[in-house]
N, CA, C and O atoms as CSV, one atom per row, in Angstrom:
chain,resi,resn,atom,element,x,y,z
A,1,MET,N,N,-6.438,11.310,3.734
A,1,MET,CA,C,-5.074,11.030,3.377
A,1,MET,C,C,-4.366,12.349,3.121
A,1,MET,O,O,-4.994,13.335,2.735
A,2,SER,N,N,-3.085,12.362,3.333
A,2,SER,CA,C,-2.328,13.595,3.156
A,2,SER,C,C,-1.749,13.661,1.754
A,2,SER,O,O,-1.885,12.729,0.962
A,3,ASP,N,N,-1.089,14.801,1.458
A,3,ASP,CA,C,-0.463,14.948,0.148
A,3,ASP,C,C,0.598,13.883,-0.036
A,3,ASP,O,O,1.254,13.476,0.923
A,4,SER,N,N,0.768,13.427,-1.280
A,4,SER,CA,C,1.722,12.372,-1.576
A,4,SER,C,C,2.657,12.822,-2.677
A,4,SER,O,O,2.260,13.538,-3.595
A,5,ALA,N,N,3.890,12.400,-2.576
A,5,ALA,CA,C,4.843,12.702,-3.635
A,5,ALA,C,C,4.414,11.990,-4.904
A,5,ALA,O,O,3.967,10.844,-4.852
A,6,GLY,N,N,4.544,12.650,-6.032
A,6,GLY,CA,C,4.141,12.067,-7.310
A,6,GLY,C,C,5.193,11.151,-7.868
A,6,GLY,O,O,6.306,11.087,-7.346
A,7,PRO,N,N,4.857,10.433,-8.932
A,7,PRO,CA,C,5.806,9.533,-9.562
A,7,PRO,C,C,6.942,10.320,-10.191
A,7,PRO,O,O,6.768,11.466,-10.605
A,8,SER,N,N,8.102,9.692,-10.256
A,8,SER,CA,C,9.254,10.362,-10.853
A,8,SER,C,C,9.034,10.520,-12.355
A,8,SER,O,O,8.343,9.706,-12.968
A,9,PRO,N,N,9.621,11.569,-12.957
A,9,PRO,CA,C,9.413,11.808,-14.389
A,9,PRO,C,C,9.878,10.655,-15.272
A,9,PRO,O,O,9.355,10.484,-16.373
A,10,ALA,N,N,10.848,9.861,-14.819
A,10,ALA,CA,C,11.370,8.767,-15.628
A,10,ALA,C,C,10.541,7.491,-15.507
A,10,ALA,O,O,10.861,6.477,-16.127
A,11,ALA,N,N,9.488,7.543,-14.714
A,11,ALA,CA,C,8.678,6.357,-14.485
A,11,ALA,C,C,7.905,5.968,-15.739
A,11,ALA,O,O,7.612,6.812,-16.587
A,12,GLY,N,N,7.575,4.677,-15.849
A,12,GLY,CA,C,6.759,4.189,-16.946
A,12,GLY,C,C,5.302,4.486,-16.668
A,12,GLY,O,O,4.985,5.271,-15.774
A,13,PRO,N,N,4.402,3.859,-17.432
A,13,PRO,CA,C,2.970,4.071,-17.213
A,13,PRO,C,C,2.585,3.597,-15.807
A,13,PRO,O,O,3.092,2.588,-15.318
A,14,THR,N,N,1.689,4.337,-15.178
A,14,THR,CA,C,1.321,4.010,-13.812
A,14,THR,C,C,-0.186,3.835,-13.667
A,14,THR,O,O,-0.972,4.287,-14.499
A,15,ILE,N,N,-0.553,3.169,-12.593
A,15,ILE,CA,C,-1.951,3.069,-12.190
A,15,ILE,C,C,-2.036,3.423,-10.716
A,15,ILE,O,O,-1.050,3.337,-9.983
A,16,TYR,N,N,-3.234,3.823,-10.291
A,16,TYR,CA,C,-3.503,4.089,-8.881
A,16,TYR,C,C,-4.446,3.012,-8.375
A,16,TYR,O,O,-5.443,2.697,-9.024
A,17,LEU,N,N,-4.129,2.447,-7.214
A,17,LEU,CA,C,-5.030,1.483,-6.603
A,17,LEU,C,C,-4.955,1.611,-5.095
A,17,LEU,O,O,-4.036,2.222,-4.550
A,18,THR,N,N,-5.927,1.032,-4.439
A,18,THR,CA,C,-5.991,1.101,-2.988
A,18,THR,C,C,-6.002,-0.294,-2.385
A,18,THR,O,O,-6.314,-1.283,-3.048
A,19,GLY,N,N,-5.658,-0.338,-1.130
A,19,GLY,CA,C,-5.797,-1.531,-0.314
A,19,GLY,C,C,-6.460,-1.102,0.979
A,19,GLY,O,O,-6.234,0.015,1.444
A,20,GLU,N,N,-7.248,-1.938,1.551
A,20,GLU,CA,C,-7.933,-1.578,2.783
A,20,GLU,C,C,-7.960,-2.751,3.747
A,20,GLU,O,O,-7.860,-3.915,3.357
A,21,ALA,N,N,-8.099,-2.401,5.031
A,21,ALA,CA,C,-8.161,-3.420,6.085
A,21,ALA,C,C,-8.776,-2.795,7.323
A,21,ALA,O,O,-8.787,-1.574,7.473
A,22,LYS,N,N,-9.285,-3.634,8.206
A,22,LYS,CA,C,-9.791,-3.158,9.491
A,22,LYS,C,C,-8.608,-2.758,10.360
A,22,LYS,O,O,-7.578,-3.433,10.383
A,23,SER,N,N,-8.770,-1.658,11.069
A,23,SER,CA,C,-7.776,-1.274,12.070
A,23,SER,C,C,-8.361,-1.558,13.446
A,23,SER,O,O,-9.574,-1.721,13.578
A,24,PRO,N,N,-7.521,-1.619,14.471
A,24,PRO,CA,C,-8.041,-1.926,15.810
A,24,PRO,C,C,-9.117,-0.924,16.241
A,24,PRO,O,O,-9.056,0.252,15.880
A,25,SER,N,N,-10.085,-1.386,17.000
A,25,SER,CA,C,-11.208,-0.534,17.392
A,25,SER,C,C,-10.766,0.641,18.264
A,25,SER,O,O,-11.436,1.674,18.283
A,26,ASN,N,N,-9.656,0.503,18.981
A,26,ASN,CA,C,-9.167,1.584,19.833
A,26,ASN,C,C,-8.217,2.531,19.092
A,26,ASN,O,O,-7.633,3.424,19.707
A,27,ASN,N,N,-8.061,2.345,17.789
A,27,ASN,CA,C,-7.148,3.162,16.989
A,27,ASN,C,C,-7.885,4.399,16.474
A,27,ASN,O,O,-9.013,4.279,15.996
A,28,PRO,N,N,-7.270,5.591,16.560
A,28,PRO,CA,C,-7.908,6.800,16.031
A,28,PRO,C,C,-8.261,6.700,14.546
A,28,PRO,O,O,-9.173,7.385,14.082
A,29,ILE,N,N,-7.559,5.866,13.806
A,29,ILE,CA,C,-7.861,5.665,12.387
A,29,ILE,C,C,-9.281,5.120,12.237
A,29,ILE,O,O,-10.022,5.543,11.349
A,30,THR,N,N,-9.653,4.192,13.098
A,30,THR,CA,C,-10.995,3.600,13.048
A,30,THR,C,C,-12.049,4.656,13.344
A,30,THR,O,O,-13.096,4.695,12.697
A,31,THR,N,N,-11.775,5.503,14.313
A,31,THR,CA,C,-12.711,6.571,14.665
A,31,THR,C,C,-12.876,7.565,13.518
A,31,THR,O,O,-13.987,7.998,13.213
A,32,GLN,N,N,-11.751,7.920,12.886
A,32,GLN,CA,C,-11.786,8.952,11.845
A,32,GLN,C,C,-12.257,8.423,10.494
A,32,GLN,O,O,-13.048,9.087,9.823
A,33,TRP,N,N,-11.792,7.246,10.077
A,33,TRP,CA,C,-12.098,6.749,8.735
A,33,TRP,C,C,-12.849,5.421,8.693
A,33,TRP,O,O,-13.397,5.066,7.650
A,34,GLY,N,N,-12.888,4.694,9.778
A,34,GLY,CA,C,-13.573,3.408,9.797
A,34,GLY,C,C,-12.690,2.240,9.414
A,34,GLY,O,O,-12.768,1.177,10.030
A,35,LEU,N,N,-11.855,2.420,8.411
A,35,LEU,CA,C,-10.917,1.397,7.946
A,35,LEU,C,C,-9.554,2.023,7.730
A,35,LEU,O,O,-9.420,3.245,7.675
A,36,PHE,N,N,-8.546,1.178,7.610
A,36,PHE,CA,C,-7.210,1.638,7.237
A,36,PHE,C,C,-7.087,1.481,5.726
A,36,PHE,O,O,-7.319,0.396,5.192
A,37,PHE,N,N,-6.725,2.553,5.039
A,37,PHE,CA,C,-6.555,2.531,3.586
A,37,PHE,C,C,-5.130,2.909,3.219
A,37,PHE,O,O,-4.511,3.749,3.872
A,38,ILE,N,N,-4.614,2.283,2.168
A,38,ILE,CA,C,-3.398,2.775,1.532
A,38,ILE,C,C,-3.741,3.075,0.080
A,38,ILE,O,O,-4.564,2.389,-0.527
A,39,GLY,N,N,-3.116,4.086,-0.463
A,39,GLY,CA,C,-3.232,4.416,-1.874
A,39,GLY,C,C,-1.852,4.300,-2.488
A,39,GLY,O,O,-0.879,4.815,-1.936
A,40,LEU,N,N,-1.758,3.635,-3.615
A,40,LEU,CA,C,-0.461,3.397,-4.257
A,40,LEU,C,C,-0.498,3.783,-5.724
A,40,LEU,O,O,-1.483,3.531,-6.419
A,41,VAL,N,N,0.584,4.398,-6.193
A,41,VAL,CA,C,0.819,4.602,-7.619
A,41,VAL,C,C,1.892,3.592,-7.994
A,41,VAL,O,O,2.991,3.601,-7.440
A,42,VAL,N,N,1.557,2.709,-8.954
A,42,VAL,CA,C,2.440,1.603,-9.301
A,42,VAL,C,C,2.807,1.683,-10.778
A,42,VAL,O,O,1.939,1.858,-11.633
A,43,ASP,N,N,4.095,1.553,-11.070
A,43,ASP,CA,C,4.595,1.495,-12.445
A,43,ASP,C,C,4.203,0.136,-13.022
A,43,ASP,O,O,4.621,-0.897,-12.499
A,44,THR,N,N,3.411,0.122,-14.084
A,44,THR,CA,C,2.894,-1.147,-14.618
A,44,THR,C,C,3.925,-1.938,-15.419
A,44,THR,O,O,3.692,-3.103,-15.743
A,45,GLU,N,N,5.049,-1.326,-15.738
A,45,GLU,CA,C,6.108,-2.075,-16.433
A,45,GLU,C,C,7.039,-2.775,-15.449
A,45,GLU,O,O,7.454,-3.911,-15.677
A,46,THR,N,N,7.366,-2.087,-14.349
A,46,THR,CA,C,8.316,-2.637,-13.380
A,46,THR,C,C,7.643,-3.162,-12.118
A,46,THR,O,O,8.269,-3.871,-11.331
A,47,HIS,N,N,6.361,-2.818,-11.917
A,47,HIS,CA,C,5.578,-3.203,-10.738
A,47,HIS,C,C,6.064,-2.503,-9.462
A,47,HIS,O,O,5.693,-2.893,-8.355
A,48,VAL,N,N,6.886,-1.477,-9.623
A,48,VAL,CA,C,7.455,-0.752,-8.491
A,48,VAL,C,C,6.478,0.323,-8.015
A,48,VAL,O,O,5.872,1.036,-8.815
A,49,ILE,N,N,6.346,0.418,-6.716
A,49,ILE,CA,C,5.503,1.446,-6.101
A,49,ILE,C,C,6.229,2.778,-6.229
A,49,ILE,O,O,7.343,2.933,-5.729
A,50,ARG,N,N,5.603,3.733,-6.895
A,50,ARG,CA,C,6.212,5.050,-7.132
A,50,ARG,C,C,5.785,6.078,-6.095
A,50,ARG,O,O,6.546,6.996,-5.789
A,51,ALA,N,N,4.587,5.941,-5.552
A,51,ALA,CA,C,4.091,6.863,-4.530
A,51,ALA,C,C,3.122,6.097,-3.640
A,51,ALA,O,O,2.482,5.138,-4.073
A,52,ALA,N,N,3.026,6.537,-2.390
A,52,ALA,CA,C,2.147,5.868,-1.436
A,52,ALA,C,C,1.577,6.885,-0.456
A,52,ALA,O,O,2.206,7.896,-0.142
A,53,ASP,N,N,0.381,6.593,0.015
A,53,ASP,CA,C,-0.254,7.405,1.039
A,53,ASP,C,C,-1.121,6.466,1.872
A,53,ASP,O,O,-1.446,5.362,1.434
A,54,CYS,N,N,-1.493,6.904,3.065
A,54,CYS,CA,C,-2.341,6.069,3.904
A,54,CYS,C,C,-3.166,6.934,4.841
A,54,CYS,O,O,-2.894,8.120,5.023
A,55,THR,N,N,-4.182,6.312,5.433
A,55,THR,CA,C,-5.069,7.010,6.349
A,55,THR,C,C,-4.517,6.952,7.765
A,55,THR,O,O,-5.176,6.448,8.674
A,56,ALA,N,N,-3.325,7.459,7.947
A,56,ALA,CA,C,-2.753,7.562,9.289
A,56,ALA,C,C,-3.106,8.925,9.869
A,56,ALA,O,O,-3.340,9.883,9.131
A,57,THR,N,N,-3.143,9.003,11.170
A,57,THR,CA,C,-3.480,10.273,11.814
A,57,THR,C,C,-2.254,11.154,12.034
A,57,THR,O,O,-2.405,12.337,12.341
A,58,ARG,N,N,-1.075,10.626,11.891
A,58,ARG,CA,C,0.163,11.384,12.100
A,58,ARG,C,C,0.948,11.442,10.787
A,58,ARG,O,O,1.084,10.431,10.097
A,59,SER,N,N,1.455,12.611,10.449
A,59,SER,CA,C,2.226,12.749,9.209
A,59,SER,C,C,3.516,11.928,9.268
A,59,SER,O,O,3.987,11.448,8.237
A,60,LEU,N,N,4.085,11.763,10.452
A,60,LEU,CA,C,5.284,10.944,10.590
A,60,LEU,C,C,4.999,9.504,10.179
A,60,LEU,O,O,5.843,8.853,9.562
A,61,THR,N,N,3.813,9.006,10.520
A,61,THR,CA,C,3.422,7.650,10.141
A,61,THR,C,C,3.333,7.524,8.630
A,61,THR,O,O,3.829,6.559,8.050
A,62,VAL,N,N,2.696,8.507,7.991
A,62,VAL,CA,C,2.582,8.485,6.527
A,62,VAL,C,C,3.970,8.480,5.899
A,62,VAL,O,O,4.231,7.716,4.970
A,63,ASP,N,N,4.857,9.327,6.399
A,63,ASP,CA,C,6.225,9.381,5.869
A,63,ASP,C,C,6.927,8.039,6.032
A,63,ASP,O,O,7.620,7.587,5.120
A,64,PHE,N,N,6.754,7.403,7.179
A,64,PHE,CA,C,7.408,6.121,7.424
A,64,PHE,C,C,6.838,5.027,6.531
A,64,PHE,O,O,7.584,4.191,6.022
A,65,VAL,N,N,5.529,5.025,6.340
A,65,VAL,CA,C,4.907,4.044,5.446
A,65,VAL,C,C,5.461,4.222,4.029
A,65,VAL,O,O,5.760,3.239,3.352
A,66,ARG,N,N,5.596,5.458,3.587
A,66,ARG,CA,C,6.191,5.709,2.267
A,66,ARG,C,C,7.601,5.133,2.190
A,66,ARG,O,O,7.975,4.511,1.196
A,67,GLU,N,N,8.381,5.347,3.251
A,67,GLU,CA,C,9.747,4.817,3.275
A,67,GLU,C,C,9.746,3.297,3.136
A,67,GLU,O,O,10.621,2.730,2.482
A,68,LEU,N,N,8.771,2.643,3.745
A,68,LEU,CA,C,8.681,1.182,3.678
A,68,LEU,C,C,8.274,0.671,2.297
A,68,LEU,O,O,8.692,-0.414,1.892
A,69,LEU,N,N,7.460,1.445,1.570
A,69,LEU,CA,C,6.843,0.932,0.344
A,69,LEU,C,C,7.415,1.484,-0.960
A,69,LEU,O,O,7.611,0.727,-1.911
A,70,VAL,N,N,7.681,2.763,-1.022
A,70,VAL,CA,C,8.094,3.393,-2.290
A,70,VAL,C,C,9.444,2.842,-2.741
A,70,VAL,O,O,10.390,2.724,-1.962
A,71,GLY,N,N,9.495,2.509,-4.039
A,71,GLY,CA,C,10.713,1.966,-4.629
A,71,GLY,C,C,10.792,0.452,-4.605
A,71,GLY,O,O,11.763,-0.130,-5.088
A,72,ARG,N,N,9.767,-0.194,-4.040
A,72,ARG,CA,C,9.761,-1.651,-3.946
A,72,ARG,C,C,8.644,-2.224,-4.812
A,72,ARG,O,O,7.659,-1.543,-5.097
A,73,SER,N,N,8.800,-3.471,-5.227
A,73,SER,CA,C,7.820,-4.119,-6.093
A,73,SER,C,C,6.585,-4.545,-5.310
A,73,SER,O,O,6.692,-5.172,-4.256
A,74,LEU,N,N,5.416,-4.198,-5.833
A,74,LEU,CA,C,4.165,-4.626,-5.207
A,74,LEU,C,C,3.960,-6.129,-5.358
A,74,LEU,O,O,3.217,-6.734,-4.584
A,75,LEU,N,N,4.606,-6.731,-6.340
A,75,LEU,CA,C,4.482,-8.178,-6.516
A,75,LEU,C,C,5.225,-8.955,-5.431
A,75,LEU,O,O,5.010,-10.157,-5.277
A,76,GLU,N,N,6.084,-8.290,-4.690
A,76,GLU,CA,C,6.825,-8.940,-3.611
A,76,GLU,C,C,6.171,-8.604,-2.266
A,76,GLU,O,O,6.824,-8.101,-1.352
A,77,ASP,N,N,4.877,-8.890,-2.168
A,77,ASP,CA,C,4.136,-8.504,-0.966
A,77,ASP,C,C,4.602,-9.246,0.281
A,77,ASP,O,O,4.487,-8.709,1.383
A,78,ASP,N,N,5.126,-10.465,0.142
A,78,ASP,CA,C,5.666,-11.153,1.320
A,78,ASP,C,C,6.826,-10.353,1.918
A,78,ASP,O,O,6.912,-10.190,3.135
A,79,ALA,N,N,7.711,-9.860,1.060
A,79,ALA,CA,C,8.848,-9.058,1.532
A,79,ALA,C,C,8.375,-7.723,2.106
A,79,ALA,O,O,8.927,-7.242,3.095
A,80,LEU,N,N,7.354,-7.123,1.489
A,80,LEU,CA,C,6.809,-5.869,2.007
A,80,LEU,C,C,6.216,-6.080,3.399
A,80,LEU,O,O,6.455,-5.282,4.305
A,81,VAL,N,N,5.452,-7.141,3.568
A,81,VAL,CA,C,4.843,-7.439,4.865
A,81,VAL,C,C,5.922,-7.759,5.904
A,81,VAL,O,O,5.800,-7.361,7.063
A,82,GLU,N,N,6.958,-8.462,5.506
A,82,GLU,CA,C,8.063,-8.744,6.429
A,82,GLU,C,C,8.725,-7.443,6.895
A,82,GLU,O,O,9.052,-7.295,8.072
A,83,SER,N,N,8.915,-6.520,5.980
A,83,SER,CA,C,9.491,-5.220,6.330
A,83,SER,C,C,8.570,-4.458,7.291
A,83,SER,O,O,9.038,-3.831,8.241
A,84,ILE,N,N,7.267,-4.516,7.035
A,84,ILE,CA,C,6.301,-3.877,7.928
A,84,ILE,C,C,6.381,-4.501,9.315
A,84,ILE,O,O,6.418,-3.791,10.320
A,85,THR,N,N,6.408,-5.814,9.369
A,85,THR,CA,C,6.461,-6.528,10.643
A,85,THR,C,C,7.754,-6.223,11.407
A,85,THR,O,O,7.739,-6.068,12.628
A,86,ASP,N,N,8.869,-6.138,10.679
A,86,ASP,CA,C,10.161,-5.880,11.311
A,86,ASP,C,C,10.335,-4.434,11.763
A,86,ASP,O,O,10.974,-4.173,12.782
A,87,ARG,N,N,9.764,-3.487,11.001
A,87,ARG,CA,C,10.099,-2.080,11.230
A,87,ARG,C,C,8.957,-1.203,11.730
A,87,ARG,O,O,9.209,-0.186,12.376
A,88,TYR,N,N,7.717,-1.568,11.451
A,88,TYR,CA,C,6.581,-0.728,11.840
A,88,TYR,C,C,5.931,-1.320,13.082
A,88,TYR,O,O,5.371,-2.415,13.032
A,89,HIS,N,N,6.003,-0.610,14.180
A,89,HIS,CA,C,5.461,-1.135,15.436
A,89,HIS,C,C,4.358,-0.245,15.993
A,89,HIS,O,O,4.185,-0.136,17.206
A,90,GLY,N,N,3.620,0.386,15.096
A,90,GLY,CA,C,2.445,1.162,15.482
A,90,GLY,C,C,1.264,0.236,15.694
A,90,GLY,O,O,1.309,-0.942,15.341
A,91,SER,N,N,0.204,0.783,16.275
A,91,SER,CA,C,-0.966,-0.041,16.598
A,91,SER,C,C,-1.694,-0.558,15.359
A,91,SER,O,O,-2.493,-1.489,15.462
A,92,SER,N,N,-1.434,0.024,14.203
A,92,SER,CA,C,-2.092,-0.429,12.969
A,92,SER,C,C,-1.186,-1.316,12.118
A,92,SER,O,O,-1.385,-1.417,10.908
A,93,GLN,N,N,-0.200,-1.957,12.730
A,93,GLN,CA,C,0.732,-2.810,11.993
A,93,GLN,C,C,0.011,-3.897,11.188
A,93,GLN,O,O,0.275,-4.071,9.999
A,94,ARG,N,N,-0.890,-4.618,11.836
A,94,ARG,CA,C,-1.613,-5.693,11.139
A,94,ARG,C,C,-2.492,-5.137,10.031
A,94,ARG,O,O,-2.600,-5.734,8.960
A,95,ALA,N,N,-3.123,-3.991,10.286
A,95,ALA,CA,C,-3.973,-3.369,9.269
A,95,ALA,C,C,-3.136,-2.924,8.069
A,95,ALA,O,O,-3.559,-3.099,6.926
A,96,LEU,N,N,-1.967,-2.359,8.312
A,96,LEU,CA,C,-1.080,-1.948,7.217
A,96,LEU,C,C,-0.662,-3.162,6.394
A,96,LEU,O,O,-0.706,-3.121,5.165
A,97,ALA,N,N,-0.264,-4.226,7.053
A,97,ALA,CA,C,0.137,-5.446,6.337
A,97,ALA,C,C,-1.030,-6.006,5.521
A,97,ALA,O,O,-0.844,-6.405,4.372
A,98,ALA,N,N,-2.216,-6.038,6.099
A,98,ALA,CA,C,-3.387,-6.546,5.383
A,98,ALA,C,C,-3.751,-5.641,4.211
A,98,ALA,O,O,-4.149,-6.134,3.155
A,99,ALA,N,N,-3.620,-4.326,4.379
A,99,ALA,CA,C,-3.911,-3.392,3.289
A,99,ALA,C,C,-2.927,-3.570,2.139
A,99,ALA,O,O,-3.315,-3.471,0.976
A,100,VAL,N,N,-1.669,-3.829,2.445
A,100,VAL,CA,C,-0.667,-4.095,1.394
A,100,VAL,C,C,-1.026,-5.380,0.656
A,100,VAL,O,O,-0.952,-5.430,-0.571
A,101,ARG,N,N,-1.408,-6.408,1.386
A,101,ARG,CA,C,-1.817,-7.670,0.735
A,101,ARG,C,C,-3.060,-7.449,-0.136
A,101,ARG,O,O,-3.162,-8.009,-1.227
A,102,SER,N,N,-3.991,-6.643,0.342
A,102,SER,CA,C,-5.198,-6.323,-0.426
A,102,SER,C,C,-4.839,-5.609,-1.726
A,102,SER,O,O,-5.357,-5.952,-2.789
A,103,ALA,N,N,-3.959,-4.623,-1.642
A,103,ALA,CA,C,-3.535,-3.887,-2.842
A,103,ALA,C,C,-2.778,-4.802,-3.801
A,103,ALA,O,O,-2.968,-4.719,-5.014
A,104,ALA,N,N,-1.926,-5.668,-3.272
A,104,ALA,CA,C,-1.169,-6.591,-4.122
A,104,ALA,C,C,-2.100,-7.554,-4.853
A,104,ALA,O,O,-1.886,-7.850,-6.029
A,105,ALA,N,N,-3.126,-8.041,-4.168
A,105,ALA,CA,C,-4.098,-8.945,-4.801
A,105,ALA,C,C,-4.851,-8.222,-5.910
A,105,ALA,O,O,-5.047,-8.785,-6.987
A,106,LYS,N,N,-5.276,-6.981,-5.667
A,106,LYS,CA,C,-5.940,-6.197,-6.709
A,106,LYS,C,C,-5.017,-6.004,-7.901
A,106,LYS,O,O,-5.432,-6.128,-9.054
A,107,TYR,N,N,-3.753,-5.698,-7.603
A,107,TYR,CA,C,-2.792,-5.461,-8.677
A,107,TYR,C,C,-2.586,-6.718,-9.520
A,107,TYR,O,O,-2.527,-6.642,-10.747
A,108,ARG,N,N,-2.478,-7.859,-8.869
A,108,ARG,CA,C,-2.323,-9.123,-9.618
A,108,ARG,C,C,-3.538,-9.365,-10.519
A,108,ARG,O,O,-3.397,-9.772,-11.672
A,109,ASP,N,N,-4.722,-9.109,-9.979
A,109,ASP,CA,C,-5.940,-9.278,-10.777
A,109,ASP,C,C,-5.932,-8.338,-11.979
A,109,ASP,O,O,-6.267,-8.748,-13.090
A,110,LEU,N,N,-5.552,-7.078,-11.760
A,110,LEU,CA,C,-5.490,-6.110,-12.856
A,110,LEU,C,C,-4.425,-6.488,-13.880
A,110,LEU,O,O,-4.635,-6.347,-15.085
A,111,SER,N,N,-3.284,-6.967,-13.398
A,111,SER,CA,C,-2.175,-7.338,-14.290
A,111,SER,C,C,-2.526,-8.529,-15.158
A,111,SER,O,O,-2.050,-8.647,-16.287
A,112,ALA,N,N,-3.367,-9.416,-14.626
A,112,ALA,CA,C,-3.760,-10.602,-15.377
A,112,ALA,C,C,-4.629,-10.220,-16.570
A,112,ALA,O,O,-4.665,-10.932,-17.574
A,113,GLY,N,N,-5.333,-9.088,-16.453
A,113,GLY,CA,C,-6.201,-8.649,-17.542
A,113,GLY,C,C,-7.437,-9.513,-17.640
A,113,GLY,O,O,-7.614,-10.456,-16.870
A,114,PRO,N,N,-8.301,-9.183,-18.603
A,114,PRO,CA,C,-9.517,-9.976,-18.765
A,114,PRO,C,C,-9.162,-11.376,-19.285
A,114,PRO,O,O,-8.153,-11.547,-19.969
A,115,PRO,N,N,-9.972,-12.351,-18.969
A,115,PRO,CA,C,-9.698,-13.714,-19.458
A,115,PRO,C,C,-9.774,-13.755,-20.986
A,115,PRO,O,O,-10.534,-13.017,-21.613
A,116,ASP,N,N,-8.975,-14.628,-21.552
A,116,ASP,CA,C,-8.959,-14.798,-23.012
A,116,ASP,C,C,-10.238,-15.516,-23.425
A,116,ASP,O,O,-10.504,-16.636,-22.987
A,117,MET,N,N,-11.021,-14.863,-24.265
A,117,MET,CA,C,-12.315,-15.419,-24.670
A,117,MET,C,C,-12.276,-16.012,-26.093
A,117,MET,O,O,-13.327,-16.258,-26.685
A,118,THR,N,N,-11.085,-16.239,-26.636
A,118,THR,CA,C,-11.003,-16.795,-27.983
A,118,THR,C,C,-11.363,-18.267,-27.962
A,118,THR,O,O,-10.969,-18.987,-27.045
A,119,PRO,N,N,-12.112,-18.729,-28.969
A,119,PRO,CA,C,-12.525,-20.150,-29.019
A,119,PRO,C,C,-11.374,-21.066,-29.349
A,119,PRO,O,O,-11.556,-22.281,-29.428
């Protein structure tokens, strides 16, 4: 993954999480990394993605993925996937959408916290 812009100074508390998905077998991403990964820094108060990176082979792709994700809520993964489908037409489109869904599911699990064990 390439260098990523950090969270803005005014951001609330953040966490880092990843999402992963299979990329097409003919994609250079598969050759280089095996899977498609995204890394996200998410503000835990607003659920907004503050920084993003991915295992793309071109820096332009990483920049475009950031444009699609940064500043948007990870809890709105349907809207994020719709934006990916509408605007990202690279060979790893499905992998990017699946990786976003994977990260959103992890985030929901983390946000839920441990189950309440009080009797």
